[in-house]
PDB file of C-alpha atoms and ligand atoms in Angstrom:
ATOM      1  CA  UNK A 240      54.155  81.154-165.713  1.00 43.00           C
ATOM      2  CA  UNK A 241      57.577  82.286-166.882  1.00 45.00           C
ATOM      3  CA  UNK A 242      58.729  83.738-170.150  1.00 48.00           C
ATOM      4  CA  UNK A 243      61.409  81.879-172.285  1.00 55.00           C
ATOM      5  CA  UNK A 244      63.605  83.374-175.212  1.00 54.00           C
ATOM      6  CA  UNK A 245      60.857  82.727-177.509  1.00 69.00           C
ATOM      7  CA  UNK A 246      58.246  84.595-176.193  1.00 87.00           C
ATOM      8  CA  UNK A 247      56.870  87.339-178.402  1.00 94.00           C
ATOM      9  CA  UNK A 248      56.456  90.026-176.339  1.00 95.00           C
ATOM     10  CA  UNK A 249      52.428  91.765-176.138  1.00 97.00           C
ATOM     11  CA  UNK A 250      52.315  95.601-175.919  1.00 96.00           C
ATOM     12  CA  UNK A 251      51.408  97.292-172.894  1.00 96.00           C
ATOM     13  CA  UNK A 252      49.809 100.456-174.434  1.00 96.00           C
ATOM     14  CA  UNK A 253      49.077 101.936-170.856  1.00 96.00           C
ATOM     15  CA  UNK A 254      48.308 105.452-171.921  1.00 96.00           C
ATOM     16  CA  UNK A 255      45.940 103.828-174.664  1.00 97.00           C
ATOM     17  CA  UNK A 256      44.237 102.006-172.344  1.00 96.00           C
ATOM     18  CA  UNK A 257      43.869 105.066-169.437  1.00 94.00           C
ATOM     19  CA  UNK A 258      42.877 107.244-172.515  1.00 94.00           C
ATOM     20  CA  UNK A 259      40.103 105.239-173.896  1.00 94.00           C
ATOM     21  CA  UNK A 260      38.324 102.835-171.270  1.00 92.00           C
ATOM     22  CA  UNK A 261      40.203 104.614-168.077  1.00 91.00           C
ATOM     23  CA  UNK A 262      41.631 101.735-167.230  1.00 90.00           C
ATOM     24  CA  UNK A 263      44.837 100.067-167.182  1.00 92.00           C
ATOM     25  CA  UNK A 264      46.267  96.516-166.286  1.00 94.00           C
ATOM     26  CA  UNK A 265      48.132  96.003-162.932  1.00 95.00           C
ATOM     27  CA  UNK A 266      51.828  93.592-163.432  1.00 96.00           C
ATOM     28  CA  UNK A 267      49.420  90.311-163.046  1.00 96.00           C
ATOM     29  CA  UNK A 268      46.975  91.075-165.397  1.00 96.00           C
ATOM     30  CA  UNK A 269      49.452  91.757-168.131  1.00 97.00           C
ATOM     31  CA  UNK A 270      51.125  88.594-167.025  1.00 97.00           C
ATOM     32  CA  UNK A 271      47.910  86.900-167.638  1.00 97.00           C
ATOM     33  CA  UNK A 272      47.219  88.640-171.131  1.00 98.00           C
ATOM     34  CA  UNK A 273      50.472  87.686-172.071  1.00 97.00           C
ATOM     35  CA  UNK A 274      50.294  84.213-171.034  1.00 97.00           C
ATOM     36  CA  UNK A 275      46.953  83.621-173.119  1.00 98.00           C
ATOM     37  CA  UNK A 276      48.766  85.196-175.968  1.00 97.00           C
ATOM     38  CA  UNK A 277      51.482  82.665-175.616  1.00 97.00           C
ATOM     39  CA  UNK A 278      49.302  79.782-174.947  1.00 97.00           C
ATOM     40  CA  UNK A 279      47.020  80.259-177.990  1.00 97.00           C
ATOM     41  CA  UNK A 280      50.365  81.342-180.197  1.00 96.00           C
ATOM     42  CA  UNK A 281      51.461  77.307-179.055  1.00 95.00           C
ATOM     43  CA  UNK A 282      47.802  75.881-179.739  1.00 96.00           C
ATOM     44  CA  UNK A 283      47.284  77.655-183.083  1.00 95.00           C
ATOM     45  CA  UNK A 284      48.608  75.623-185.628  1.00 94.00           C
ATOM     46  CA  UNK A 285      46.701  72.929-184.398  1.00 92.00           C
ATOM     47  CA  UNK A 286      43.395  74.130-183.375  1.00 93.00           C
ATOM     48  CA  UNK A 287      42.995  77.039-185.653  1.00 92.00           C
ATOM     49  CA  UNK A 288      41.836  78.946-182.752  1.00 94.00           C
ATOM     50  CA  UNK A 289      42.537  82.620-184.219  1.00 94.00           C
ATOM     51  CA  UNK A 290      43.919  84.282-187.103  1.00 95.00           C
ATOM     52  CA  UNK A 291      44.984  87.235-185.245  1.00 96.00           C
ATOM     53  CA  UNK A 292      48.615  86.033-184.148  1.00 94.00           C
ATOM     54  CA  UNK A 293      50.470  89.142-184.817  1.00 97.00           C
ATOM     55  CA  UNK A 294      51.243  91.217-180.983  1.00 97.00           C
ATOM     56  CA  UNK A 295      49.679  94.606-181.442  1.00 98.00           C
ATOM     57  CA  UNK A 296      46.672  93.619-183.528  1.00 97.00           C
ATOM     58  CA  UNK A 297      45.814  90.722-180.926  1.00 98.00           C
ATOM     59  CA  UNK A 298      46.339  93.419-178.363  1.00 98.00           C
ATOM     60  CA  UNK A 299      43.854  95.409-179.934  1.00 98.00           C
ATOM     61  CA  UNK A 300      41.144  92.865-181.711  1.00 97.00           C
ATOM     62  CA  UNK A 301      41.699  90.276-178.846  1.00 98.00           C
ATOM     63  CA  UNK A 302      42.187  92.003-175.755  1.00 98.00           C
ATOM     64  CA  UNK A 303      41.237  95.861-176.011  1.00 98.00           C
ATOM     65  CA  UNK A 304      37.855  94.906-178.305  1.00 98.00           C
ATOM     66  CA  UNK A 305      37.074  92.231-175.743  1.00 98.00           C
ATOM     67  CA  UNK A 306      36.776  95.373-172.969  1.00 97.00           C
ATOM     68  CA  UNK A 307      35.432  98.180-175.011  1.00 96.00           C
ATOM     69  CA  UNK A 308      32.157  96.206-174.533  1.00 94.00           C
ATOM     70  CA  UNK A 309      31.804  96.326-171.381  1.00 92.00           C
ATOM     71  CA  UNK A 310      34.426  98.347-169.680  1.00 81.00           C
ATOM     72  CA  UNK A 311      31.931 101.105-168.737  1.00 77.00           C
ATOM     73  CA  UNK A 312      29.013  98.995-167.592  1.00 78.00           C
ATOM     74  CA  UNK A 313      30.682  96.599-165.218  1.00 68.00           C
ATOM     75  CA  UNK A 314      32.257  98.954-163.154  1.00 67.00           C
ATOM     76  CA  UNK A 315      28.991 100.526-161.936  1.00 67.00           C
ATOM     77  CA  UNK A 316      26.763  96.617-161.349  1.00 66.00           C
ATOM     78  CA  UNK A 317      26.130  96.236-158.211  1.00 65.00           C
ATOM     79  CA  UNK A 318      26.414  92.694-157.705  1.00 76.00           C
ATOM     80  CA  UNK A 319      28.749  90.147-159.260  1.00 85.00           C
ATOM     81  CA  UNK A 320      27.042  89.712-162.796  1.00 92.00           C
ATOM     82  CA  UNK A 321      26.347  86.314-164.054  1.00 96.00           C
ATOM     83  CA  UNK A 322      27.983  86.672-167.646  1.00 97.00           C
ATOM     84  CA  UNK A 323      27.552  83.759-170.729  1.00 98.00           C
ATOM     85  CA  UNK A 324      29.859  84.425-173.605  1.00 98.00           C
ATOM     86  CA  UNK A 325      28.466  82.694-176.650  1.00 98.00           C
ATOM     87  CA  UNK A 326      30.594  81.066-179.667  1.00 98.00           C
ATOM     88  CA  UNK A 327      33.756  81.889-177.147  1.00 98.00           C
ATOM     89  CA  UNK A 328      36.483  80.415-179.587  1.00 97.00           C
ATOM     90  CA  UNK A 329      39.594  81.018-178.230  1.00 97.00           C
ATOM     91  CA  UNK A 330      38.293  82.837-174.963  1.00 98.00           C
ATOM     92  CA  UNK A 331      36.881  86.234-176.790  1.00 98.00           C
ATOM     93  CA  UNK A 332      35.735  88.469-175.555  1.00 98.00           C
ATOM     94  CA  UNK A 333      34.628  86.417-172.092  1.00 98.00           C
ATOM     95  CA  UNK A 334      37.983  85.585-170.536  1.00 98.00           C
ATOM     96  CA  UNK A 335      39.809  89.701-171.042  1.00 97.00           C
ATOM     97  CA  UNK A 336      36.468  90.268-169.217  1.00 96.00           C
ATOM     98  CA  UNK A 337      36.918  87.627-166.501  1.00 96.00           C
ATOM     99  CA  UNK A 338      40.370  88.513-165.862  1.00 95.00           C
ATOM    100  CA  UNK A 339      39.839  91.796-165.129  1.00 92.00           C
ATOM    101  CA  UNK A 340      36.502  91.467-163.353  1.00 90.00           C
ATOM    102  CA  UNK A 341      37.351  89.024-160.952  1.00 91.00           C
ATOM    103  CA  UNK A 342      34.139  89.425-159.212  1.00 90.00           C
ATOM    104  CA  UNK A 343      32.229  88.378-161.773  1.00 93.00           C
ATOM    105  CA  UNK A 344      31.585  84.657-163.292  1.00 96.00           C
ATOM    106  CA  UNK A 345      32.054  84.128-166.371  1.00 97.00           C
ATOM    107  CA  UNK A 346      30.539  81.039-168.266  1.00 98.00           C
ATOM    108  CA  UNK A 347      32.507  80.442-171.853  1.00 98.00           C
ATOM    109  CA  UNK A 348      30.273  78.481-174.007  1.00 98.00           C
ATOM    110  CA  UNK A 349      31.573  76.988-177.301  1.00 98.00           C
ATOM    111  CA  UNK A 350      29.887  74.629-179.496  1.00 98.00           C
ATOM    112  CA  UNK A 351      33.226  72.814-180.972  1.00 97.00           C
ATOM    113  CA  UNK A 352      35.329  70.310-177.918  1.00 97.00           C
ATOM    114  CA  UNK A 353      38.674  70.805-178.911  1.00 97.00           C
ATOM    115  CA  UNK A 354      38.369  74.922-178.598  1.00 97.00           C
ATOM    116  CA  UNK A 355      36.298  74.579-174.704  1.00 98.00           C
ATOM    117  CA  UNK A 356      39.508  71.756-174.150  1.00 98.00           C
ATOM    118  CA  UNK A 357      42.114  74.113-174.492  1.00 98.00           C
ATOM    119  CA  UNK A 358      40.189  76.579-172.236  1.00 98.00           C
ATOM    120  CA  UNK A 359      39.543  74.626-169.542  1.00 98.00           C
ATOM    121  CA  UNK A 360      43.362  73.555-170.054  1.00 97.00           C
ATOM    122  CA  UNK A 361      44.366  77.508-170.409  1.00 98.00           C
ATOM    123  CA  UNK A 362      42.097  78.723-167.046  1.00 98.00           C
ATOM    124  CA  UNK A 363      43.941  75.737-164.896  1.00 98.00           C
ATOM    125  CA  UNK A 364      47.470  76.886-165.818  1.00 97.00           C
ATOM    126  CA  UNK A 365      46.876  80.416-164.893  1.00 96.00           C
ATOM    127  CA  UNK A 366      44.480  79.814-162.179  1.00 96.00           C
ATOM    128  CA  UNK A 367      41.894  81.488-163.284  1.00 97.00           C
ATOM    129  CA  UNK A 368      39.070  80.434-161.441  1.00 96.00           C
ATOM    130  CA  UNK A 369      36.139  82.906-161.845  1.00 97.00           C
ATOM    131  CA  UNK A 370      35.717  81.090-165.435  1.00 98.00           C
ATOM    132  CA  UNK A 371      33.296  77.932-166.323  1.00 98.00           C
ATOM    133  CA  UNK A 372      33.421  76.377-169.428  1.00 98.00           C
ATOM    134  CA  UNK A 373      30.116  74.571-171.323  1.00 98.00           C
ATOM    135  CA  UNK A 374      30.337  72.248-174.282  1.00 98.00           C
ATOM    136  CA  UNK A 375      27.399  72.417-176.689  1.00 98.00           C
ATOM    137  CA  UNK A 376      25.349  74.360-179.612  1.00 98.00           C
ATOM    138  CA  UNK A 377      23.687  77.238-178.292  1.00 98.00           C
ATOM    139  CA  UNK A 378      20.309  76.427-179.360  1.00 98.00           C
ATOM    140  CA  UNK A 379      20.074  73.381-176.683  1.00 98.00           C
ATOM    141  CA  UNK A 380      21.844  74.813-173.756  1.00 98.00           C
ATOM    142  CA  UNK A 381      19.396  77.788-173.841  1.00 98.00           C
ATOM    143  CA  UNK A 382      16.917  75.227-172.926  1.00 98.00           C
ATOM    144  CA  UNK A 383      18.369  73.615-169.935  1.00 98.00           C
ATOM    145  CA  UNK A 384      16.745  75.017-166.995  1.00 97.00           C
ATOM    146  CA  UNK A 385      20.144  75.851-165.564  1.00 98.00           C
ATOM    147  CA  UNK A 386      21.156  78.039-167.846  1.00 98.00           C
ATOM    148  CA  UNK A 387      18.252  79.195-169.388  1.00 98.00           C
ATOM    149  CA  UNK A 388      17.080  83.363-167.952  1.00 98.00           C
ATOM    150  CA  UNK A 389      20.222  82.561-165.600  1.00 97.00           C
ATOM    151  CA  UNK A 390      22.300  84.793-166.354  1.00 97.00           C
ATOM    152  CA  UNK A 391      23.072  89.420-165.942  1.00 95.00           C
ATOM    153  CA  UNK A 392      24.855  89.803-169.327  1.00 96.00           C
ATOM    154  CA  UNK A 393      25.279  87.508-172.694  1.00 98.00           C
ATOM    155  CA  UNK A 394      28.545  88.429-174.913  1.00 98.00           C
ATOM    156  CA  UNK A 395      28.463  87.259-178.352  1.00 98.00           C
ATOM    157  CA  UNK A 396      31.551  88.151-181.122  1.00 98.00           C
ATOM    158  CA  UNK A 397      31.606  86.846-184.719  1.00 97.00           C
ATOM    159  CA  UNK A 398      29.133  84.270-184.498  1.00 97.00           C
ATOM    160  CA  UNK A 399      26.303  85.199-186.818  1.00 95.00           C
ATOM    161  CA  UNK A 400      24.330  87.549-188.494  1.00 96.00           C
ATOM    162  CA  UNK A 401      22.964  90.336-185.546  1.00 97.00           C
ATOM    163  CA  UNK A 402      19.495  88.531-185.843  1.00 97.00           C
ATOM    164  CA  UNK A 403      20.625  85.172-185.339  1.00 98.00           C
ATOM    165  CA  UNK A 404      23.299  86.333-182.079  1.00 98.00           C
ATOM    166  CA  UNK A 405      19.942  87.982-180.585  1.00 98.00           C
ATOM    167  CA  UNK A 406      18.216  84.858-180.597  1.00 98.00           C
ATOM    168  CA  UNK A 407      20.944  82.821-179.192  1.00 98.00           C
ATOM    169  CA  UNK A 408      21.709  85.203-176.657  1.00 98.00           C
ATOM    170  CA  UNK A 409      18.067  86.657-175.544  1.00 98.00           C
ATOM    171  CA  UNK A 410      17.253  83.274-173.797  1.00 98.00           C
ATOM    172  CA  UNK A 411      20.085  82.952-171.396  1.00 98.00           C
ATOM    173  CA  UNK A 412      19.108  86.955-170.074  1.00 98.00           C
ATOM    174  CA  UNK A 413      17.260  87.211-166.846  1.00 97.00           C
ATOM    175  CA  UNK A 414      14.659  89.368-166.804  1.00 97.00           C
ATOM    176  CA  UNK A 415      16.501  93.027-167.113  1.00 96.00           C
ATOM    177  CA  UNK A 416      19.443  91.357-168.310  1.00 96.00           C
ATOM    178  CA  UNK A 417      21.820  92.544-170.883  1.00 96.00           C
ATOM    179  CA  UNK A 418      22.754  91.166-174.438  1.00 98.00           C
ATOM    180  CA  UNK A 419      26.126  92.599-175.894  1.00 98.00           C
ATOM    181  CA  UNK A 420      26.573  91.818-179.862  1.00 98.00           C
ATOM    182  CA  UNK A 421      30.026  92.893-180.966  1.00 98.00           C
ATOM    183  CA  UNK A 422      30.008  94.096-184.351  1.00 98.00           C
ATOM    184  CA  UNK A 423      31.875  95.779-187.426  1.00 97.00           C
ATOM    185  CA  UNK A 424      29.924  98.134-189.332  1.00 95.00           C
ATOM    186  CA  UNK A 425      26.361  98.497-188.943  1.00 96.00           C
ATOM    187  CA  UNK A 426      24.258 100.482-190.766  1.00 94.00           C
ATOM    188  CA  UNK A 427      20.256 101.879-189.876  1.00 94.00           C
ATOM    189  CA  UNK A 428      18.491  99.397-192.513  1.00 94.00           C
ATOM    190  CA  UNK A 429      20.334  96.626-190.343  1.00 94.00           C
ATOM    191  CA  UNK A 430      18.839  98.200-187.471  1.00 95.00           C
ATOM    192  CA  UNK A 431      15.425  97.935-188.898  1.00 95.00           C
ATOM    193  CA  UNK A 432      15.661  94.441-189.999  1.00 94.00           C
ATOM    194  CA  UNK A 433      16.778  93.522-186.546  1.00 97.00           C
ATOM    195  CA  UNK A 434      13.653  95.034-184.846  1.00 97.00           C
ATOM    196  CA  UNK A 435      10.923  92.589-184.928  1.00 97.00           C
ATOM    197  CA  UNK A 436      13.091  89.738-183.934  1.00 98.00           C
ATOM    198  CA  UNK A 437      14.224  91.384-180.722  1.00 98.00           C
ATOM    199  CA  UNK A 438      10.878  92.162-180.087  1.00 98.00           C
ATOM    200  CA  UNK A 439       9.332  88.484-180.710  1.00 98.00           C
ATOM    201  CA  UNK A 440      12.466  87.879-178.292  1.00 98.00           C
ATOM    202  CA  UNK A 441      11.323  89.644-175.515  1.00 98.00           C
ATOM    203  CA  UNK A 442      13.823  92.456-176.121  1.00 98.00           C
ATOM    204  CA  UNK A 443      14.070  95.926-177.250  1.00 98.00           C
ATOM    205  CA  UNK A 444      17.687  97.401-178.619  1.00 97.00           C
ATOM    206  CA  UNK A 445      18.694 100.028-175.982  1.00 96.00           C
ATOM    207  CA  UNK A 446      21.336 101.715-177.129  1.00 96.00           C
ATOM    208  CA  UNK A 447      24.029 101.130-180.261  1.00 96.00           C
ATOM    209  CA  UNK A 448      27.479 102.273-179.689  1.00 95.00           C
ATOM    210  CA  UNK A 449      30.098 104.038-181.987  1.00 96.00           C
ATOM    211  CA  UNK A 450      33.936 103.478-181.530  1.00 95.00           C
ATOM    212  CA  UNK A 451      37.020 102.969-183.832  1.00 96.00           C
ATOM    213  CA  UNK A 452      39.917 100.930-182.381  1.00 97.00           C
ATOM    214  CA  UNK A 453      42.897 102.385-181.106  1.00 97.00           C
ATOM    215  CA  UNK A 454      45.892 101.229-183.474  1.00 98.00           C
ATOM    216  CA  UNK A 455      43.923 100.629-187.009  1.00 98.00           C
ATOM    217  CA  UNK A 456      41.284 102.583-186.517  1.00 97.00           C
ATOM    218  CA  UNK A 457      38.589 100.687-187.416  1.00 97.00           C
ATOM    219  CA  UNK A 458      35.031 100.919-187.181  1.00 97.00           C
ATOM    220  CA  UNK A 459      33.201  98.774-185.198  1.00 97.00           C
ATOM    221  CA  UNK A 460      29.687  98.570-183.064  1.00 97.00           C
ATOM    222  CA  UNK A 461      28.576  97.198-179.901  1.00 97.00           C
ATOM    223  CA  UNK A 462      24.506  96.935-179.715  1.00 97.00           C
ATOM    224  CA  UNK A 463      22.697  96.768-176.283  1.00 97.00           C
ATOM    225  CA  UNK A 464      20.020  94.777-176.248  1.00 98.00           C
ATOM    226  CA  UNK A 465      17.838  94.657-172.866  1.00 98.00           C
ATOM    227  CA  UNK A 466      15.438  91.638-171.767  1.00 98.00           C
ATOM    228  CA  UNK A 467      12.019  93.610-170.808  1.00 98.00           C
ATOM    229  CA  UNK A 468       9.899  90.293-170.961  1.00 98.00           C
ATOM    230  CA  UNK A 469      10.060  86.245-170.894  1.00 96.00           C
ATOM    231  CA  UNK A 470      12.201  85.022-174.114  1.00 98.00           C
ATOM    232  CA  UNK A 471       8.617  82.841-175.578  1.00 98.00           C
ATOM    233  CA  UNK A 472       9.493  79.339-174.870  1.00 97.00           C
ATOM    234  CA  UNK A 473       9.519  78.496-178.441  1.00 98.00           C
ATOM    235  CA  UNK A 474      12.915  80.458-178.710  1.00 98.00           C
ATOM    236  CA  UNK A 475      15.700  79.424-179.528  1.00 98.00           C
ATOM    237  CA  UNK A 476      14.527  77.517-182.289  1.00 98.00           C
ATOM    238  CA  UNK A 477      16.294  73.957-182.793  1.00 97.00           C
ATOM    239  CA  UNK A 478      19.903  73.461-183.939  1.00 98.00           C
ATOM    240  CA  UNK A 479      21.214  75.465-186.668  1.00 97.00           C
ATOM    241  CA  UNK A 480      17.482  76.738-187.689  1.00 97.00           C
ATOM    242  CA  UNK A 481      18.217  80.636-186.455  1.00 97.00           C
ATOM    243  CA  UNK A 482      20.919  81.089-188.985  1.00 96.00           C
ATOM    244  CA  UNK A 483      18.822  79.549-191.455  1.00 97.00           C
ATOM    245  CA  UNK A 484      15.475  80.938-191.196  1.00 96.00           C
ATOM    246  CA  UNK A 485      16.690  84.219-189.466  1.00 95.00           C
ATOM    247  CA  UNK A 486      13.620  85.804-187.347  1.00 94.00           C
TER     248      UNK A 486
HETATM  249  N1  LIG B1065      33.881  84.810-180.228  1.00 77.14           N
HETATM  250  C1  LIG B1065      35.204  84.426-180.668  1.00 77.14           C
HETATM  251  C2  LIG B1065      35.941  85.629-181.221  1.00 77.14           C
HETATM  252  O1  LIG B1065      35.306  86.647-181.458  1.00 77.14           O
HETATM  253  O2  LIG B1065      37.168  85.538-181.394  1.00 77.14           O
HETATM  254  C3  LIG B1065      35.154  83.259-181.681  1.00 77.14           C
HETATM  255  C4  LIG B1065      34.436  83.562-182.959  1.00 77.14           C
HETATM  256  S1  LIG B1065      34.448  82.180-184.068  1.00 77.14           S
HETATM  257  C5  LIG B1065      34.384  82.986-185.601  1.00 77.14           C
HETATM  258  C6  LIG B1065      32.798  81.521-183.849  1.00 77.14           C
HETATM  259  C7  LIG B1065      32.722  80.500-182.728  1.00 77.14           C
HETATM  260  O3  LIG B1065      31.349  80.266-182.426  1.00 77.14           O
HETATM  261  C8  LIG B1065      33.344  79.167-183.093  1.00 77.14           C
HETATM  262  O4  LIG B1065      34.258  78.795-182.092  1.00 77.14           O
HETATM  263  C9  LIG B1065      32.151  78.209-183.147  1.00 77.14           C
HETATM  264  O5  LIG B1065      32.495  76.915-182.702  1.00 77.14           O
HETATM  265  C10 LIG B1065      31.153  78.885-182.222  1.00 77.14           C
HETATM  266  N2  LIG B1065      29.734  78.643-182.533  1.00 77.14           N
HETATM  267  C11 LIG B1065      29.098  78.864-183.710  1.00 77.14           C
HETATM  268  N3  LIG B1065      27.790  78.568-183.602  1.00 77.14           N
HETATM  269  C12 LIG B1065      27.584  78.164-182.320  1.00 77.14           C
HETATM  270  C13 LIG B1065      26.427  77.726-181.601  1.00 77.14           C
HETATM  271  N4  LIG B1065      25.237  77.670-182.182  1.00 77.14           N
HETATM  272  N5  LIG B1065      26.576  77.392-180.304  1.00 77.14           N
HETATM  273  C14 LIG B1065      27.811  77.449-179.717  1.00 77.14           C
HETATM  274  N6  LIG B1065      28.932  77.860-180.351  1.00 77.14           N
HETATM  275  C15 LIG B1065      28.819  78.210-181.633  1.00 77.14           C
END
């Protein structure tokens, strides 16, 4: 894709990047960051996709909070994970991920058309083909037998209370799999709370990490949660009751 005299120009912070998830983008894959960035710029006033617009902060809420996730786990999977990103949006944090683990595949899943639209429309443009999208509430798709204990890791970002993100997410993890809830702050009596519903899930919370982001330094948390037995078949309970009866 080329560049025209209106493109606003995305950071390339490459000693942030090295410093903090030893890493940096190659030519393409800042071509490709900055081509999302342009496409969802275009998109925005229509969809509502993101109210991030501004170039460092979607750097760093978009792209680098996206990877912070996961940059240190993927690297050492042995075989190309089977990811789900749940409540994608705009893409975040399952298509950073996909572009710069192109071994793995990467399903975006996003309850509202209009959003999974201009995804499939965005991953055909740049060619992005390690990327599928579904349509649909969370709650049913867990239950089709295609998707449901189907895939290695489950991403979920700003879609509900921690509670309600484990039980959408639990279902989808094969047995071993991985659940990774991005969150802000999180505090020990939300850790207790979130206990017993995990467990019911078939889950246990493995680890809890830590980190402030690079430019604005704030705090946020990404909680591991690990699939040690069969999600109960009554799980996910039916549309919309998770976020209203929380487990
Ligand atoms: N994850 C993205 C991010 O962090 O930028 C988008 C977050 S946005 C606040 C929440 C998204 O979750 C919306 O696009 C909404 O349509 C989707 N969503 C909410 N509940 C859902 C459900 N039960 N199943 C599928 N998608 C859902």
């Amino acid at each position: 894709m080329t560049t025209n005299q209106n493109t606003i120009l995305l950071p390339e912070m490459k000693e942030i990047w090295q410093e903090t998830l030893n890493w940096q983008p190659d030519k393409t894959q800042q071509q490709i960051f900055q081509s999302i960035y342009d496409e969802i710029l275009a998109v925005n006033p229509h969809l509502n996709l993101t109210r991030i617009t501004e170039p460092n902060e979607f750097w760093e809420k978009h792209l680098w909070d996206s990877l912070r996730g996961v940059a240190s786990l993927l690297p050492s999977v042995n075989s190309p994970p089977k990811i789900i990103d749940i409540g994608t949006g705009g893409g975040f944090p399952g298509l950073p991920v996909a572009v710069i683990f192109p071994q793995t595949s990467v399903s975006l899943l996003d309850s509202t058309r209009k959003k999974i639209t201009f995804i499939d429309q965005l991953i055909a443009k740049l060619g992005i083909n390690n990327v599928e999208t579904i349509m649909g509430r969370s709650e049913e798709i867990a239950r089709q037998k295609q998707h449901r204990q189907n895939y290695d890791i489950a991403l979920i970002r700003a879609v509900g209370s921690a509670s309600v993100c484990a039980e959408y997410a639990l279902p989808f993890l094969k047995i071993g799999g991985l659940a990774i809830l991005y969150r802000g702050n999180w505090t020990d009596k939300e850790m207790e709370e979130l206990k017993p519903g995990v467990k019911q899930l078939g889950g246990e919370i493995e680890s809890v990490e830590q980190f402030t982001t690079p430019l604005s330094n704030s705090i946020r948390h990404c909680l591991y949660l690990r699939l040690i037995s069969p999600t109960p078949a009554k799980f996910p309970r039916g549309v919309g009751v998770p976020a209203q009866h929380p487990l």
